[in-house]
XYZ file of C-alpha atoms in Angstrom:
125
model
C -91.345 -118.285 -34.826
C -94.106 -118.788 -37.515
C -92.870 -120.148 -40.636
C -95.702 -120.405 -43.392
C -93.766 -122.978 -45.168
C -93.564 -125.116 -42.536
C -95.616 -127.954 -42.609
C -97.459 -130.604 -39.025
C -95.737 -132.781 -39.200
C -93.802 -135.709 -36.231
C -93.854 -133.525 -33.477
C -93.728 -130.076 -34.192
C -95.982 -127.440 -32.259
C -99.071 -126.769 -33.566
C -101.200 -124.134 -32.822
C -105.107 -124.538 -33.726
C -107.647 -121.859 -34.341
C -110.996 -123.434 -33.533
C -114.331 -122.346 -34.704
C -117.823 -124.332 -34.280
C -121.545 -123.824 -35.369
C -121.972 -122.802 -30.976
C -118.430 -120.728 -31.182
C -118.069 -118.146 -33.454
C -114.751 -116.558 -31.858
C -111.426 -118.462 -32.916
C -110.599 -120.187 -29.836
C -107.081 -121.268 -29.384
C -105.817 -125.773 -28.681
C -102.316 -126.067 -28.920
C -100.440 -129.528 -29.282
C -97.455 -131.399 -30.182
C -97.982 -133.848 -33.121
C -97.269 -137.335 -32.945
C -97.257 -138.428 -29.356
C -100.043 -140.542 -28.733
C -99.110 -144.324 -27.722
C -101.981 -145.268 -29.879
C -99.928 -143.594 -32.684
C -101.419 -141.044 -34.692
C -105.270 -139.913 -34.391
C -107.461 -139.731 -37.670
C -108.040 -135.618 -36.599
C -104.511 -135.142 -36.489
C -104.275 -136.767 -40.057
C -106.445 -134.070 -41.790
C -104.079 -131.624 -40.019
C -100.631 -133.096 -41.458
C -98.159 -131.411 -44.066
C -100.833 -128.494 -44.370
C -98.942 -125.172 -42.672
C -99.886 -121.706 -40.620
C -103.233 -120.231 -42.970
C -104.292 -122.961 -43.450
C -107.663 -124.808 -42.948
C -109.628 -127.715 -42.582
C -113.205 -128.478 -41.622
C -113.574 -131.223 -39.810
C -117.072 -132.905 -37.757
C -116.780 -134.931 -34.567
C -119.357 -137.208 -34.051
C -121.645 -138.406 -31.137
C -120.427 -141.793 -32.292
C -117.039 -141.675 -32.996
C -115.771 -138.339 -32.172
C -113.822 -139.345 -29.309
C -112.166 -142.290 -31.804
C -111.033 -139.381 -33.991
C -109.341 -137.112 -31.944
C -107.334 -140.044 -29.079
C -105.257 -139.087 -26.479
C -106.319 -135.042 -27.604
C -109.292 -135.308 -25.856
C -109.094 -134.052 -22.972
C -106.903 -131.807 -23.309
C -108.767 -130.425 -26.672
C -112.058 -130.290 -23.707
C -109.652 -128.761 -21.008
C -108.466 -125.658 -23.494
C -111.188 -125.625 -25.130
C -114.564 -126.664 -23.730
C -115.803 -128.509 -27.363
C -116.332 -132.005 -26.809
C -118.599 -133.890 -29.534
C -120.576 -133.545 -31.811
C -119.499 -130.735 -33.241
C -118.298 -128.891 -36.951
C -114.743 -127.427 -37.021
C -113.382 -125.566 -38.951
C -109.560 -125.068 -38.182
C -107.389 -122.858 -38.928
C -103.447 -123.577 -38.286
C -101.995 -120.485 -36.699
C -98.722 -121.573 -35.374
C -96.710 -124.362 -36.417
C -92.587 -124.471 -34.387
C -90.063 -126.937 -33.412
C -91.353 -128.727 -30.048
C -89.029 -128.577 -27.088
C -87.107 -131.892 -25.481
C -89.550 -131.036 -22.804
C -93.019 -129.873 -24.241
C -92.195 -133.582 -26.489
C -91.725 -135.797 -22.900
C -94.404 -133.954 -21.275
C -97.012 -134.418 -24.626
C -96.007 -138.315 -24.263
C -96.370 -138.447 -20.889
C -100.300 -136.853 -20.705
C -100.868 -139.092 -23.725
C -101.865 -142.431 -21.771
C -105.393 -141.052 -19.845
C -108.442 -140.622 -21.483
C -108.218 -137.184 -18.687
C -111.562 -137.388 -17.939
C -114.525 -139.632 -15.168
C -114.969 -142.705 -17.903
C -113.586 -145.154 -15.520
C -111.567 -146.491 -18.012
C -109.126 -147.181 -15.565
C -105.955 -145.509 -17.453
C -105.249 -143.433 -13.577
C -105.504 -140.411 -15.084
C -108.153 -138.956 -12.785
C -108.041 -137.020 -10.241
């Protein structure tokens, strides 16, 4: 259910419509806000308090883009194909209450980077 007045806050399911300089059509990125083991990421902080239809501009630099997105970098890459560097135009598509299963799943997956980076997280196939 879409609620224009529901704002992004802890443990809310968020759906973003994202465009980049190389992708003119919206790509959708969904996640549960605030489930990272290291706390709220700078990316999430930019979204806090926003509601459906709000827009945010964000640049992911090569040097700190992964740090800015944090635990969400792997799902962002998997769902959208977006990797730093990128300039993002983000429109909030939907904000809803995440159910308990979605929260647990998001928290469980938040501990691994999801990539092939030799980080030792155990999240690599």
